[in-house]
Coordinates of C-alpha atoms and ligand atoms in Angstrom, one line a residue:
X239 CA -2.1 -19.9 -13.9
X240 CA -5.9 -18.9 -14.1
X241 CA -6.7 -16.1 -16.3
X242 CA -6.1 -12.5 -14.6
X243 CA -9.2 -10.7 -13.7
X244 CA -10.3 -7.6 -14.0
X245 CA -12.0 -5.0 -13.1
X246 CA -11.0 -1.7 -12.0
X247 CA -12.4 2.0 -10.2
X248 CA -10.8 5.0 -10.6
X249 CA -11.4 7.9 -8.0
X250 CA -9.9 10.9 -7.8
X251 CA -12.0 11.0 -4.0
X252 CA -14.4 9.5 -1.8
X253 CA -14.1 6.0 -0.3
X254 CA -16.0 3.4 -2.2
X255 CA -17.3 0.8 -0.1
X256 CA -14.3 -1.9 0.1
X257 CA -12.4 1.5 1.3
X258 CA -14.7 2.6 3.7
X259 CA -14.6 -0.9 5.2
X260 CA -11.1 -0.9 5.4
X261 CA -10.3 2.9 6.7
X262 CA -10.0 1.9 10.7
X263 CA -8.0 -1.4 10.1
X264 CA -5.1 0.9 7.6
X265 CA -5.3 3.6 10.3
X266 CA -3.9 1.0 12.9
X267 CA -1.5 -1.0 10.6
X268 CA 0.0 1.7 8.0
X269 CA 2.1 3.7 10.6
X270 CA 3.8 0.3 11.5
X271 CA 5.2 -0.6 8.3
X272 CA 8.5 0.2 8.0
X273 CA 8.1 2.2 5.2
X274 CA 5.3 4.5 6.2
X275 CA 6.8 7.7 5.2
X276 CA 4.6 10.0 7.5
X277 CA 5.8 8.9 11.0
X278 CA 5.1 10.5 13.7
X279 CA 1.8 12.3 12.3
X280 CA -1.2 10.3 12.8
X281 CA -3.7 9.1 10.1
X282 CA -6.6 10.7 10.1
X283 CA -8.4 9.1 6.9
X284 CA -7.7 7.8 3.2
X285 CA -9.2 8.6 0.0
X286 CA -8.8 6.5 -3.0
X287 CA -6.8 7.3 -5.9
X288 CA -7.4 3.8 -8.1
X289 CA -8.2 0.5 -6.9
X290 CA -8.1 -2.5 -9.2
X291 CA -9.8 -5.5 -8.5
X292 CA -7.2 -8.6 -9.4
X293 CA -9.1 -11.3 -8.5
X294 CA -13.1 -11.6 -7.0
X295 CA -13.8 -12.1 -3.4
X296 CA -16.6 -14.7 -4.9
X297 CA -13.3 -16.9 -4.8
X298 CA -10.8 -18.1 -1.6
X299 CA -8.8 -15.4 -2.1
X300 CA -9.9 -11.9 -3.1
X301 CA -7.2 -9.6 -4.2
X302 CA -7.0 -5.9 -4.5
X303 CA -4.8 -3.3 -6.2
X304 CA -5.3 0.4 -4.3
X305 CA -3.2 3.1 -4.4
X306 CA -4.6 5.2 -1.5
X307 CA -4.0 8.5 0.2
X308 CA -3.3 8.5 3.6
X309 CA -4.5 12.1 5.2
X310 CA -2.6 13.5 8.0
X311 CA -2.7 17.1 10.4
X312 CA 0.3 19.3 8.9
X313 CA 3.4 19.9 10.6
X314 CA 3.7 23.7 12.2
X315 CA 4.7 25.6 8.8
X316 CA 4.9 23.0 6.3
X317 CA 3.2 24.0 3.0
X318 CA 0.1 22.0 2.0
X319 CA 0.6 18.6 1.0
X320 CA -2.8 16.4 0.2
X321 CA -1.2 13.1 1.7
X322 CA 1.1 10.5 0.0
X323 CA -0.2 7.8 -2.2
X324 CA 0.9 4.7 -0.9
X325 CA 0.1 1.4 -3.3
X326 CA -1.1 -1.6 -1.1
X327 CA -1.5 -5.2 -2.8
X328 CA -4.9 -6.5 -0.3
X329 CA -5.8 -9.8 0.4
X330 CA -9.3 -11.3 1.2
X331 CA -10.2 -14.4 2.4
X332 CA -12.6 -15.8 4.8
X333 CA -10.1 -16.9 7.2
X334 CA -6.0 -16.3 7.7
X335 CA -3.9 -19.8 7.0
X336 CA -1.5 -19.7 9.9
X337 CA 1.6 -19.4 8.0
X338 CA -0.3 -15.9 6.6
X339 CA -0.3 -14.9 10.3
X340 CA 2.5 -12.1 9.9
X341 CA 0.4 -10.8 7.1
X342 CA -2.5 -9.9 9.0
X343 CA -4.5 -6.1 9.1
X344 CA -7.4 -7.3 10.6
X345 CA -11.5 -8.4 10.2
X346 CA -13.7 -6.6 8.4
X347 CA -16.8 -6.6 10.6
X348 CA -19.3 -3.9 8.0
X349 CA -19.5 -3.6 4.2
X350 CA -20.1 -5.8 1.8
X351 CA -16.7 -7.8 2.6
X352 CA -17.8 -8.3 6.5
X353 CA -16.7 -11.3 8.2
X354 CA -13.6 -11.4 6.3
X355 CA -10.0 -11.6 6.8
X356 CA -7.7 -8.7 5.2
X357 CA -4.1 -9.0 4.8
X358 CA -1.0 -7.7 3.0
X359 CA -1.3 -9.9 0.2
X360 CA 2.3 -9.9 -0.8
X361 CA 3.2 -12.1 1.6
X362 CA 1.2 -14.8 -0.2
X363 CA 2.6 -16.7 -3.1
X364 CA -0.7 -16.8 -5.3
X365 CA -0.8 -13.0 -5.2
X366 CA 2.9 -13.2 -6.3
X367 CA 2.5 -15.1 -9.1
X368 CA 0.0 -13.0 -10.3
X369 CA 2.3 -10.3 -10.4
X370 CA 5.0 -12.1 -12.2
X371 CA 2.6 -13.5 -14.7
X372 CA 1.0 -10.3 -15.5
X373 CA 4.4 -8.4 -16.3
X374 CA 5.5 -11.7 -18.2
X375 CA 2.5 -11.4 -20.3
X376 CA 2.5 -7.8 -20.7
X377 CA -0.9 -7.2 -19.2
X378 CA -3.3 -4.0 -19.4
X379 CA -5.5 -4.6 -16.0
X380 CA -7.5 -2.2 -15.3
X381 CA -5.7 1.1 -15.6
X382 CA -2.3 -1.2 -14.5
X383 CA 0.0 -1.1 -17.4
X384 CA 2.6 -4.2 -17.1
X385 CA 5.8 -4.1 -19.6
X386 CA 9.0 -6.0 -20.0
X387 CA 11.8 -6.4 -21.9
X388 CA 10.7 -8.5 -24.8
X389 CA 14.6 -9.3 -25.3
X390 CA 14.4 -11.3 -21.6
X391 CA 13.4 -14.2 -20.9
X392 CA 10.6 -14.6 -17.7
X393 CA 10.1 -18.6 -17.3
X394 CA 6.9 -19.5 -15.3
X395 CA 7.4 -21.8 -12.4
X396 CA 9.4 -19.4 -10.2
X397 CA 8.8 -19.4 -6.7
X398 CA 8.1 -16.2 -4.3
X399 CA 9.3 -15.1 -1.6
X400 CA 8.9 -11.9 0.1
X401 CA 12.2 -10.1 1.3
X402 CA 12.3 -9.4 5.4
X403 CA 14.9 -7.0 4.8
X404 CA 14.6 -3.5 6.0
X405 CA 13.5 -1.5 3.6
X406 CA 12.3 2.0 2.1
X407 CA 9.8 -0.4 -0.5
X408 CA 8.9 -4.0 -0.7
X409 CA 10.7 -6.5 -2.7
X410 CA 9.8 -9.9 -3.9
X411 CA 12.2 -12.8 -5.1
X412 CA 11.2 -15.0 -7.4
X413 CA 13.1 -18.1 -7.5
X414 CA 16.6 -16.4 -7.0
X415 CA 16.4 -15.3 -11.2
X416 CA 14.3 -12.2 -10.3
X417 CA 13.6 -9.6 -7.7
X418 CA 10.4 -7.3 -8.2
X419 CA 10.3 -4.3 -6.2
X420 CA 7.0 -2.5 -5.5
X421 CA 7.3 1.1 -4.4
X422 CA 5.3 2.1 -2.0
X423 CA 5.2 6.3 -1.5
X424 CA 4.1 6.6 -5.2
X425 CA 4.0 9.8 -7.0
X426 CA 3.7 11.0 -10.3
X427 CA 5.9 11.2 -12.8
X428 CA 9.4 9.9 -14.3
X429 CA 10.8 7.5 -11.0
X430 CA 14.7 7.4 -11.8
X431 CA 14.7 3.9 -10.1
X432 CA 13.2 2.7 -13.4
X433 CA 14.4 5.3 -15.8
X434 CA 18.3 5.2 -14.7
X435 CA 18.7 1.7 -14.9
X436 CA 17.4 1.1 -18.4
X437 CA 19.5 4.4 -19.6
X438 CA 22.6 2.5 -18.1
X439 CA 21.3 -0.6 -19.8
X440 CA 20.9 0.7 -23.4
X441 CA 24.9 1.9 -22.4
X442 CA 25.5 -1.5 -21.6
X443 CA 27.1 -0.8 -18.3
X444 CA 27.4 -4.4 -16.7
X445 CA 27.6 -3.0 -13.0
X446 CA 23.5 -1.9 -12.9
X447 CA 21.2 -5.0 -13.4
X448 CA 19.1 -4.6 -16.0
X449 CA 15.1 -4.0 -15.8
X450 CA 13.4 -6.9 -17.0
X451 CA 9.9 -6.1 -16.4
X452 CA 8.0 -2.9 -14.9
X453 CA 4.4 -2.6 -13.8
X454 CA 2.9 1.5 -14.1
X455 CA -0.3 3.3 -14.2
X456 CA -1.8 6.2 -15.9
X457 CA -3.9 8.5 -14.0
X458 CA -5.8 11.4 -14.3
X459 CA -2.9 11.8 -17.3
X460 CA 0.1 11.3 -15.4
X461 CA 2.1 8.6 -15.1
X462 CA 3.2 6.5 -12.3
X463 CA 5.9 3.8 -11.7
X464 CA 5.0 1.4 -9.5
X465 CA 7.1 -1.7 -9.2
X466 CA 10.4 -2.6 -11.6
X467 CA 11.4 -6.4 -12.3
X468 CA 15.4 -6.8 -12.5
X469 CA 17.5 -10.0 -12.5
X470 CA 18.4 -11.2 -8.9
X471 CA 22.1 -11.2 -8.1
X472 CA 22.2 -14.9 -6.6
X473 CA 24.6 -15.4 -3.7
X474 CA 25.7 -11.8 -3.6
X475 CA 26.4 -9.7 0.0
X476 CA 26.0 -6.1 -0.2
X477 CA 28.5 -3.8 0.9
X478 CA 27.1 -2.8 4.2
X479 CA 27.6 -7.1 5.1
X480 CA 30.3 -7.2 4.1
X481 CA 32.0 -4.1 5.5
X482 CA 30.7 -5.2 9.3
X483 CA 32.1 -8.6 8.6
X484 CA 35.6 -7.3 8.1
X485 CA 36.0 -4.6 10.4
X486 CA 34.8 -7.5 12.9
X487 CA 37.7 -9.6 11.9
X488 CA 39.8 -6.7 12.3
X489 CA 40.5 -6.8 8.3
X490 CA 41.5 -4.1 5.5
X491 CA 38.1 -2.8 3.4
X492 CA 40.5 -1.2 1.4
X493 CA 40.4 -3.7 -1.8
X494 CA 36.6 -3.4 -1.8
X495 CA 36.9 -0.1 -1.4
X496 CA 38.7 0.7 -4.3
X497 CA 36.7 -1.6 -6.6
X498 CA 34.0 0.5 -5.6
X499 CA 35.0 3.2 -6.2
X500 CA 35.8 2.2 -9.8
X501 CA 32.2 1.2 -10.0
X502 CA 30.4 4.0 -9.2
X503 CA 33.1 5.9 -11.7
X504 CA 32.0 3.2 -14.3
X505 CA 28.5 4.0 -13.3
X506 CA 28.8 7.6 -13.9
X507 CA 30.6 8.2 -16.7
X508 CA 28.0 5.7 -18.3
X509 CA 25.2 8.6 -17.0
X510 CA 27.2 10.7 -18.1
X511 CA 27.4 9.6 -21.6
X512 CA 23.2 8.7 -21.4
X513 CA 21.8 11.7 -20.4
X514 CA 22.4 15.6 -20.5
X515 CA 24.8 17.1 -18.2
X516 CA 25.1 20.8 -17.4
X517 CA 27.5 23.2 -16.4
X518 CA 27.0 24.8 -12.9
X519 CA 27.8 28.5 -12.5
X520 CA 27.2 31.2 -9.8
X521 CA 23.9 31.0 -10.1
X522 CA 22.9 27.5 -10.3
X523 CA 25.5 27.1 -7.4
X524 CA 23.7 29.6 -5.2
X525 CA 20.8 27.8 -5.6
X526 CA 22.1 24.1 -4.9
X527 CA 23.7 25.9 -1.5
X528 CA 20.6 27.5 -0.7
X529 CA 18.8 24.1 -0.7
X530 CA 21.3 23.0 1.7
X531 CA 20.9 25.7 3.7
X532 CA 17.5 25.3 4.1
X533 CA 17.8 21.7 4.9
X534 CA 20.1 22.7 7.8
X535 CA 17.3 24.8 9.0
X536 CA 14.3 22.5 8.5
X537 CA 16.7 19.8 10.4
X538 CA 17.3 22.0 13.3
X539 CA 13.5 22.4 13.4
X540 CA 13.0 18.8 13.3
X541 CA 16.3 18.0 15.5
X542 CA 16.7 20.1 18.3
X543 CA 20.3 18.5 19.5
X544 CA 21.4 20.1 16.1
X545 CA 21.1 23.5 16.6
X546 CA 24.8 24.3 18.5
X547 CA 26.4 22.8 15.1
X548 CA 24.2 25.1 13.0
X549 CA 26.9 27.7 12.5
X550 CA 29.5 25.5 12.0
X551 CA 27.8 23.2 9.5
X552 CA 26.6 26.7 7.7
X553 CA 30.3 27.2 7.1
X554 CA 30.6 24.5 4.7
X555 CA 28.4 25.5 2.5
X556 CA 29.1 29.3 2.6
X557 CA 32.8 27.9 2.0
X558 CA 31.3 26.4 -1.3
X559 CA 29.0 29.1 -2.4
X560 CA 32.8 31.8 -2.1
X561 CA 34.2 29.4 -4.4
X562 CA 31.3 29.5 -6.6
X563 CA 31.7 33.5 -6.5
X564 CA 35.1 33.3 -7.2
X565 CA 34.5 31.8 -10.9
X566 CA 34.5 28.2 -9.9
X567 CA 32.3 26.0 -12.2
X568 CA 31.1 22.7 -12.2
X569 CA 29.8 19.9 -14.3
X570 CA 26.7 18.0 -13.3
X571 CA 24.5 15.2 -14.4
X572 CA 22.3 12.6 -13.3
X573 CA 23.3 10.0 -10.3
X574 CA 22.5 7.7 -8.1
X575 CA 21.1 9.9 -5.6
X576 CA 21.7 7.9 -2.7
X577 CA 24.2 5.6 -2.5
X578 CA 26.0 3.9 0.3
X579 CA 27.3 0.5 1.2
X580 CA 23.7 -1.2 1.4
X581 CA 23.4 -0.2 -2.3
X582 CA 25.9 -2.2 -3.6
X583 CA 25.8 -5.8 -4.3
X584 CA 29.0 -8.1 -4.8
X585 CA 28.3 -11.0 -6.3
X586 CA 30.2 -14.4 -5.3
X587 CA 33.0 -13.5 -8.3
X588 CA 33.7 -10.4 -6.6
X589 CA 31.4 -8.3 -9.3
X590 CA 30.1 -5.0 -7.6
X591 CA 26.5 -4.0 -9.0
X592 CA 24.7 -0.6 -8.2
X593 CA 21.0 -1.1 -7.1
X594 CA 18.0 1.2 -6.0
X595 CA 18.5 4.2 -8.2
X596 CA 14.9 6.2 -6.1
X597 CA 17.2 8.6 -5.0
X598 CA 16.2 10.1 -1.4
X599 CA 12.3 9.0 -1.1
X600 CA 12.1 12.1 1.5
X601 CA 13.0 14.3 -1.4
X602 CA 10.8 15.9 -4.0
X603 CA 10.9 13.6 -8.2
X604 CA 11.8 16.4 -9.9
X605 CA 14.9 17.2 -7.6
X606 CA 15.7 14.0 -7.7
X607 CA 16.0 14.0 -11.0
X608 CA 18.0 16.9 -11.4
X609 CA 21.7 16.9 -12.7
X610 CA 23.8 17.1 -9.8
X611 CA 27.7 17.1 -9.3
X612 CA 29.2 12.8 -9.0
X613 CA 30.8 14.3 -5.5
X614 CA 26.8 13.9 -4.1
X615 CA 27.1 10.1 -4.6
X616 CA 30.6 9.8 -3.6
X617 CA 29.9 12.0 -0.7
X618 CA 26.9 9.7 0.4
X619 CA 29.6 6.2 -0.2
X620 CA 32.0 8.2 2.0
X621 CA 29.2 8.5 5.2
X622 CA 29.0 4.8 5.0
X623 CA 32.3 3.8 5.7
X624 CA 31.9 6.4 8.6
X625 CA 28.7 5.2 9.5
X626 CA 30.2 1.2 9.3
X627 CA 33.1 1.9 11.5
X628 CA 31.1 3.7 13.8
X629 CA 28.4 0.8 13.9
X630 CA 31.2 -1.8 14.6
X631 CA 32.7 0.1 17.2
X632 CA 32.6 4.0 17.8
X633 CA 36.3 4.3 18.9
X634 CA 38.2 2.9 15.6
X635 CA 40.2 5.2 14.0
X636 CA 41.9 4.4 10.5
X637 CA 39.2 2.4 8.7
X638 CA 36.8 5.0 7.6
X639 CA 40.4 6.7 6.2
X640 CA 41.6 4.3 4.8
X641 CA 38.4 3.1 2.9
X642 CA 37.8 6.9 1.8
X643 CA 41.4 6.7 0.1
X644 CA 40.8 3.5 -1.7
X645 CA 37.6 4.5 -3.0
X646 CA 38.6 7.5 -4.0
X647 CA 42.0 6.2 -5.7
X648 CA 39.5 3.8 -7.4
X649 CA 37.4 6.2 -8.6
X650 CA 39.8 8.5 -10.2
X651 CA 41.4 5.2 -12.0
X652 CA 38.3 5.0 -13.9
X653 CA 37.2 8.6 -13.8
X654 CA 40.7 10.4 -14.5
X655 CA 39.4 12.6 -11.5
X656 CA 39.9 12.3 -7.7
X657 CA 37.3 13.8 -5.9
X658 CA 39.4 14.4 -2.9
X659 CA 41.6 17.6 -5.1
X660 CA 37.7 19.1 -4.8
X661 CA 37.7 19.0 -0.5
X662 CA 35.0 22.1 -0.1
X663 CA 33.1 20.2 -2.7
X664 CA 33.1 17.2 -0.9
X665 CA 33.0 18.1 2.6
X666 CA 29.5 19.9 2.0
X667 CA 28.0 17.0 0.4
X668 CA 29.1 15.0 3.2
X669 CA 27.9 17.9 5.9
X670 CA 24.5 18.0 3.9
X671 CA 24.1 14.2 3.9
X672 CA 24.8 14.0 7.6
X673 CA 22.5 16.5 8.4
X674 CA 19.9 14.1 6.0
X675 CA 21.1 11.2 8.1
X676 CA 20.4 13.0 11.4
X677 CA 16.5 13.9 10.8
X678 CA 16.5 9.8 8.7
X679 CA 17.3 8.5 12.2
X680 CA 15.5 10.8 14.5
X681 CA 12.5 9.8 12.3
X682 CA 13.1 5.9 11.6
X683 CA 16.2 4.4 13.6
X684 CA 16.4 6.9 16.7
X685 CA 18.9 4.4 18.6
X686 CA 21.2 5.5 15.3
X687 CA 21.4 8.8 15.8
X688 CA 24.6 9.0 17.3
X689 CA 26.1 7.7 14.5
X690 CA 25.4 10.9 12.0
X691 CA 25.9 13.0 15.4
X692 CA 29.1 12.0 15.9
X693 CA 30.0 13.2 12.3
X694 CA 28.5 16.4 12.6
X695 CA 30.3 17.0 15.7
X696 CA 33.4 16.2 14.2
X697 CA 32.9 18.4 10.7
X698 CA 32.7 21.4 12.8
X699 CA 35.7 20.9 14.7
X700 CA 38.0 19.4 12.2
X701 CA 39.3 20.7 9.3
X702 CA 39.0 19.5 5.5
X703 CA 40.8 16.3 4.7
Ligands
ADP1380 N1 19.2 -7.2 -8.2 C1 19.3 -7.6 -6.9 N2 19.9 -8.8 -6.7 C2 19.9 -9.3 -5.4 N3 19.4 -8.6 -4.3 C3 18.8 -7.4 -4.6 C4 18.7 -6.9 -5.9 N4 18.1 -5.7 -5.8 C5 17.8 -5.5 -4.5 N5 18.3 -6.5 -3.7 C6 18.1 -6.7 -2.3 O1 16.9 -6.1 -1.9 C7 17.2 -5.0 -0.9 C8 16.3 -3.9 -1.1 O2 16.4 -3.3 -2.4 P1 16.4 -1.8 -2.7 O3 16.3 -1.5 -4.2 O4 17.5 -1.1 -1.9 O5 15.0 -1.4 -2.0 P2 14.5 -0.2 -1.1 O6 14.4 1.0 -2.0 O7 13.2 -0.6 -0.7 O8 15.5 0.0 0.0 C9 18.7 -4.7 -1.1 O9 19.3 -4.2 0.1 C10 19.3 -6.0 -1.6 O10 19.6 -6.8 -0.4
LIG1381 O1 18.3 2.2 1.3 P1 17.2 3.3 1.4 O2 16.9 3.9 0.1 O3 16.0 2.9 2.1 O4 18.0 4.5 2.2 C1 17.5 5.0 3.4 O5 17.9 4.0 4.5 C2 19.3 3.8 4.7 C3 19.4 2.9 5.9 O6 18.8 1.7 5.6 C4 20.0 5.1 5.1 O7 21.4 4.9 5.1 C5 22.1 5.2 6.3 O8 22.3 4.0 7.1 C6 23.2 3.1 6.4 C7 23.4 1.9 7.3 O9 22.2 1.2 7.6 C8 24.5 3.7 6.0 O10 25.3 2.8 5.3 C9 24.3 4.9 5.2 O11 25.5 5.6 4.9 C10 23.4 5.9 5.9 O12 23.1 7.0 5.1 C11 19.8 6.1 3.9 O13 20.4 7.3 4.2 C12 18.2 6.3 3.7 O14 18.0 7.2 2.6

């Protein structure tokens, strides 16, 4: 591997030339990627936050580092935002190798890099390597800061792939021993995808895989995550699979169900244990309603067919915040923030693991961050089985019961509590992570959103179970 170059620019605005070059080809190709967080708002420029130069376009391949902020008009009411920062790894050369085809953004025809091709470079193995050699050797690029876990091993020689999966960031595999995910909406500050994991690791809780490696930046003072390196779980299926595969056979989830639900129990009581928790009063619980509320209301905005649940799915959480008035307290503390089937990761010995710790992207770091009640996560694992059954066919009835039963029975093994004895609790979480399901779909997967509809339709007819 050939020495790591480096050079680097730092702007808090303007668009340096390579930038400027580039501005029409990222208006074009940035909405299509999957996860472009600003859908349905068109582009309407980019400034540069950093770029690092990785390797010189004097070479075959040029390679750039830019985190870059993508401009776009308002929505009606929303408060000023300057644009998200999204980090783009960008390829150079003077012509595209066919099997780089799917990798293409376009031809630079002006500025000093005209006549050449520019691509998303992760889809190229050289770039990759890079990468993994940089975090291996602990390399300061620039103003990238790469760091591992001096206690794990990194071998050279591992081959990259990129992941096709859908996903929220992008994900590399190196030899089936490591997977690197890159974020892509970056934003300042502690990312719980990086901190959570290494809190559960200095717990030793075997069902998180470990961070082996992370790659971060500091600028303009604050610091950024960027991309954590964590061993691969070879041969595993996650849960979403593996769920479709056996309500296609007709089959009982409700083993898997159960060890799930001791996992995520084993998961947090080990958070529990690693960071603060705090006890939710009144006041505090007035103001975790009040957020649901308001999400209710921002969703109807942005969901019109919502609006004739509105008054029902309000009832859920006023149901909550009488309790709360009555004396009712709760404890809270950190977790996963968004888990569901496609979070979880058996590996061919039946093991269940507990991956991608970002919590909502849609939602602000330091709510994210914030100690919540475990019924959030349980709430979100409960949607899945909904959402599972519903995906296999809409008119099953039983599974999603019987799955919510297991898990729960599972989780209370490990825990010593079932969620189901807290059922206003619970149904809220679940109301509030439909309604977050119903604006995810409308936004990214609109032939989904009957699938959170149905829920919602259900919730305010039926009664708590
Ligand atoms: N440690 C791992 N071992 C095996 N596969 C993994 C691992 N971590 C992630 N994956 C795979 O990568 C996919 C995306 O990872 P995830 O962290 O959920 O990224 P995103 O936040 O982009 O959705 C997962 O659905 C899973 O298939
Ligand atoms: O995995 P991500 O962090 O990208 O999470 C987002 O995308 C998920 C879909 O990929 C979305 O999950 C919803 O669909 C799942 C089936 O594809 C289902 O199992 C989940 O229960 C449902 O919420 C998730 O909400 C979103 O944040």
């Amino acid at each position: 591997m050939s020495e790591v170059v480096i050079r680097s620019d730092t702007a808090s605005s303007g668009s340096p030339g390579l930038l400027a070059s580039l501005d029409p080809l990222l208006r074009e190709w940035l909405p299509r990627q999957r996860w472009f967080a600003g859908k349905g708002r068109p582009v309407t420029g980019f400034s540069l936050v950093a770029a690092t130069e990785l390797l010189p376009p004097t070479g075959k391949l040029g390679l750039y580092h830019l985190l870059v902020r993508a401009h776009q008009p308002l929505t009606l009411g929303a408060p000023p935002h300057p644009g998200d920062c999204y980090q783009l790894l960008i390829g150079v050369r003077g012509a595209l190798p066919p099997r780089l085809a799917p990798a293409l953004i376009g031809h630079l025809d002006e500025g000093p890099l005209a006549g050449h091709t520019v691509y998303e470079a992760l889809y190229d193995p050289r770039p990759a390597e890079l990468l993994l050699e940089a975090l291996r050797t602990r390399a300061r690029i620039g103003d990238l800061r790469f760091e591992r876990d001096t206690g794990q091993e990194i071998r050279d020689g591992l081959v990259p792939r990129l992941m096709t999966a859908e996903q929220s960031n992008s994900s590399i595999v190196y030899g089936d021993t490591f997977i690197l995910k890159l974020l892509r909406r970056i934003v300042p500050g502690t990312n719980p995808d990086l901190e959570l994991p290494l809190a559960l690791a200095r717990e030793g809780c075997p069902r998180v895989p470990a961070p082996t490696a992370w790659l971060g930046a500091e600028l303009a003072g604050e610091p950024y995550v960027l991309g954590v390196l964590q061993p691969f779980v070879q041969g595993a299926s996650d849960g979403w699979e593996l769920a479709l595969r056996e309500l296609a056979k007709g089959e009982d989830f409700g083993a898997e169900a159960r060890s799930l639900g001791r996992a995520t129990a084993e998961v947090h009581t080990a958070l529990a244990r690693a960071l603060p928790t705090v006890t939710l009063g009144h006041a505090q619980l007035q103001l975790l309603v009040d957020g649901m509320i308001e999400r209710l209301e921002a969703a109807v905005q942005a969901v019109p067919g919502l609006r004739p649940y509105a008054p029902g799915l309000h009832s859920s959480f006023t149901a909550l915040a009488d309790l709360a008035a009555e004396g009712r307290t709760w404890t809270a503390q950190r977790i996963h923030g968004d888990l569901h089937l496609g979070q979880c990761l058996r590996s061919p010995a039946g093991q269940w693991s507990l991956i991608d710790f970002e919590g909502e992207p849609s939602k602000p770091l330091a709510e994210r961050r914030m100690p919540q009640p475990p019924a959030r996560d349980i709430a979100g694992m409960l949607r899945s089985f909904d959402y599972a059954a519903h995906c296999a066919d809409p008119t099953v009835t039983g599974w999603a019961e019987a799955c919510r039963a297991a898990y729960c029975s599972g989780y209370a093994e490990v825990s010593g509590a079932d969620p189901r004895t807290d059922p206003v609790l619970l149904r809220a979480y679940e109301t509030d992570k439909a309604i977050y399901e119903v604006v995810y779909e409308a936004r990214h997967r609109p032939e989904w959103l009957p699938v959170p509809m149905a829920a919602i339709e259900r919730y305010v007819t039926s009664d708590l179970i």
